[in-house]
Amino acid sequence: MIDIFGKPQNVLVLGGSSEIAIEVLRAFNITNRIMNLYLAGRDLPRLNQLADEFRSENTNCEVIHADHDESSFRLIEHIENIEIDIAIMASGYLPPQDQQFKPDEVKKVINRNLLAVAEVGSVVIEKFINQNFGVLIIFSSVAAMRPRPDNFLYGASKAGLDNWARGAMFKLKNTGAKVLLVRTGMVDTRMSRHLERAPMTVDKKFVANKIVKNIKGTNQILWIPLKIKFLVFFLKIIPNKLLNYVVK
Amino acid sequence: MKSRISGWGLNNFSYTNLITFEKTNKRNYQLFNSGSNFIPRGLGRSYGDAAQLTGGDTVLSGDTTGYILDEENGILNVSAGADFDFLIRELVPRGWFLPVVPGTRYITVGGAIAADIHGKNHHRDGSFGNFIYSFELLTPNGKISCSAFDNTELFFATIGGMGLTGLILSAKIELIKIETSLIKGEIIKFKNINDLLIGFKDYDEKYKYSVAWVDLLAKGNSLGRGILSLGNHAKTSDLNSKSASDIFYYRANQKISIPFYLPTGTLNSLTTNIFNKLWYLKDKKQSKKLFSIPSFFHPLDGIKNWNKIYGKQGFLQYQFVVPDTRSEFLIEVIKKCSNQKIPIFLAVLKKMGASNGGLLSFGKPGWTLTLDIPMRTPNLENFLNDLDEDVVANEGRIYLAKDSLLNPTKFNAMYSNSEKFRALRTKGSFNNFIQSDLSRRLSI
């Protein structure tokens, strides 16, 4: 169950080594709570290291191997047998800018950013509908709002995910469960560290704290930082010619 | 389609199937065969999540007016769905009163037993469970009668058992005889908490009912200043000519209503401070007067939906009891609230008396302090977690009917009979059928 402060007892993380997800878990104060934590992902050594950090007298932590192969089906079966209060869908991949037209990269991006999340998320949603509570956290991006040359492939996958998440909101209406769609600009993590800092770049702890504050309540779309919502409004209405001139 | 409900604190909503139990409807006896867990619910005046079950069934009583009054012996045989507002209207004009009434009359008899409610007379008379001769309980094994001599274990598990031991169908209650419908009251102001604690000791002997409002924002020499309200049932000789014309006159209306949620933040340190100052000043230092039953026992009930003044984020009520010897801890809590400027306009202090045999009954000898705290209070979670630990360290406990946040570890530390209660639930298979959000949270 999720308590009155939005703190859960059972959490699933897909993309368990995601830095933002880790900060969300820290903001939940995992080690001081009685709970079950499930870390699902590809990087088993890293996941096991994190599990050791979170494991405590009160907290059980299980690592589940999940890649976009047959292991994802085992994960889906596993989900059906465990309790989940909050599911953090943090699986994500940012392709190199010069690789965006490589078929392998296209497949990787779409699989990790959209397909894996939608597949696993669908099972979680059914679970939430049956139990009448739960929060499904999905990470979108301003890149989803309008394609730009340097990240259009990433943006395409996030646009698909953003639409899927908004569809899921309809499904969860009046069930007691909700989607929390997190739309951020650039976040300072290892995924973006090699890139030039964009305006309104935020820290991962800041993102995590905002997420935790919005677990309770009716808000389903969370812009971080809030002012990026207004930037996106203008980005969407700028004519292409002007956008091409402004954006590299 | 599921209904969205919550406790009185409006701080944790739940989607649940609301179903109404009718004693005459045989299908309803299949409560234990429906395949779904359920929890009984009265009028939803528990502040937390005790009377709701997310994803399950929440059972309301269909019989809200059935009763038989044995006027010779002062015994009321009443349906568990009847509420105190209805019963007081029926009983007072006939010269009877309920033996224990809490701060609201909008609770059912079943809820009163399940929460083992207490009132302003706990220091003398104990809690509601002390006045129950017997009740009928619907269990997985059918309908059974429980009393202090019959199915005793289940009797004492049900009193204060938060509805987790079956559906209470009806109860036999001992009433008290009254000469009039008025309360002969005395109001005394105390400049600080130390004087107030002494005041309780001085006056509790003389009065059946006593409770104090405490100003938690007062500081320095005025720390914990308060107003002690005392009362006894008025005798006919106490009445003036006007009130003597109808000695059992009783009228209780909800004069105003809060139609919508006030903006979050309406109750803040500033507005609360202003309210507290005005409230403290409104009374003389010491005065005696006759009160009507509603104005003495249930002043807040005069405002319908008063909980909406806390806004959409709601509030929680935190009530704990600590032994007599821990009055220093009480003062520390008051000091903390004052220093942190927590906007609590309703803080109530009461002396408690002997406990009864209820396994999860709250009342025990000592001091109980009740705090209404807005959910938007900064750093509230840490404040409450620290307070929980301090309550445990001071041999105290939290009232489950008000609780929104305890975890199993703290609950076990506060209630020495917690394992006994769990064992009973397992033995009787109650845990296979009856659950609430509270029981899930506390792993009961």
XYZ file of N, CA, C and O in Angstrom, chain A residues 5 13 17 20 25 37-38 46 57 75 114 127 129 152 158-159 186 188 191 193 204 237 243:
92
model
N 1.839 9.770 2.862
C 2.875 10.658 2.334
C 3.401 10.176 0.975
O 4.409 10.666 0.499
N 11.285 -1.509 -10.202
C 12.004 -0.585 -11.081
C 12.418 -1.346 -12.325
O 13.141 -2.347 -12.237
N 19.144 0.284 -12.887
C 20.375 1.033 -12.609
C 20.249 2.496 -13.023
O 21.224 3.244 -12.991
N 18.154 8.277 -11.981
C 16.976 8.984 -11.472
C 16.150 8.040 -10.599
O 15.688 8.399 -9.515
N 14.230 6.121 -5.210
C 14.248 5.121 -4.131
C 14.857 5.709 -2.864
O 14.387 5.467 -1.755
N 11.583 -4.514 -2.648
C 12.083 -3.755 -3.797
C 12.515 -4.742 -4.874
O 13.218 -5.713 -4.587
N 12.043 -4.498 -6.087
C 12.411 -5.363 -7.215
C 13.133 -4.517 -8.252
O 12.561 -3.590 -8.808
N 25.701 -4.349 -11.690
C 25.331 -3.049 -11.119
C 24.061 -3.194 -10.263
O 23.959 -2.611 -9.186
N 17.457 -4.791 7.265
C 16.682 -5.681 8.149
C 15.212 -5.690 7.742
O 14.527 -6.696 7.824
N 10.110 -11.798 -16.661
C 9.815 -10.645 -15.806
C 8.314 -10.441 -15.721
O 7.762 -10.215 -14.646
N 10.609 2.355 -25.634
C 9.157 2.291 -25.831
C 8.610 0.888 -25.589
O 7.747 0.691 -24.723
N -2.587 -5.132 -13.244
C -2.458 -5.411 -11.802
C -3.053 -4.257 -10.995
O -3.790 -4.456 -10.042
N -5.307 -2.112 -11.872
C -6.767 -2.056 -12.016
C -7.419 -3.055 -11.064
O -8.421 -2.763 -10.418
N 16.381 13.114 -32.738
C 15.034 12.823 -33.236
C 14.654 11.358 -32.990
O 13.482 11.037 -32.788
N 10.397 8.478 -27.364
C 9.736 9.100 -26.202
C 8.360 9.646 -26.581
O 7.452 9.681 -25.757
N 8.211 10.069 -27.825
C 6.892 10.543 -28.267
C 5.894 9.392 -28.250
O 4.750 9.544 -27.804
N 16.822 18.292 -20.005
C 18.050 17.538 -19.750
C 18.222 17.346 -18.247
O 18.020 18.269 -17.464
N 20.987 15.909 -15.367
C 22.415 15.629 -15.215
C 22.632 14.196 -14.727
O 22.630 13.915 -13.532
N 23.913 9.428 -18.675
C 23.389 9.305 -20.030
C 23.611 10.606 -20.825
O 23.795 10.579 -22.034
N 25.897 13.074 -19.782
C 27.096 13.777 -19.322
C 28.005 14.206 -20.466
O 28.723 15.188 -20.344
N 19.392 15.264 -10.789
C 18.532 14.069 -10.638
C 17.826 14.032 -9.278
O 16.707 13.542 -9.168
N 4.831 25.675 -31.476
C 4.115 26.548 -32.424
C 5.067 27.298 -33.366
O 4.617 27.926 -34.313
N 12.423 27.361 -36.662
C 13.023 26.373 -35.774
C 14.366 25.913 -36.338
O 15.353 25.784 -35.609
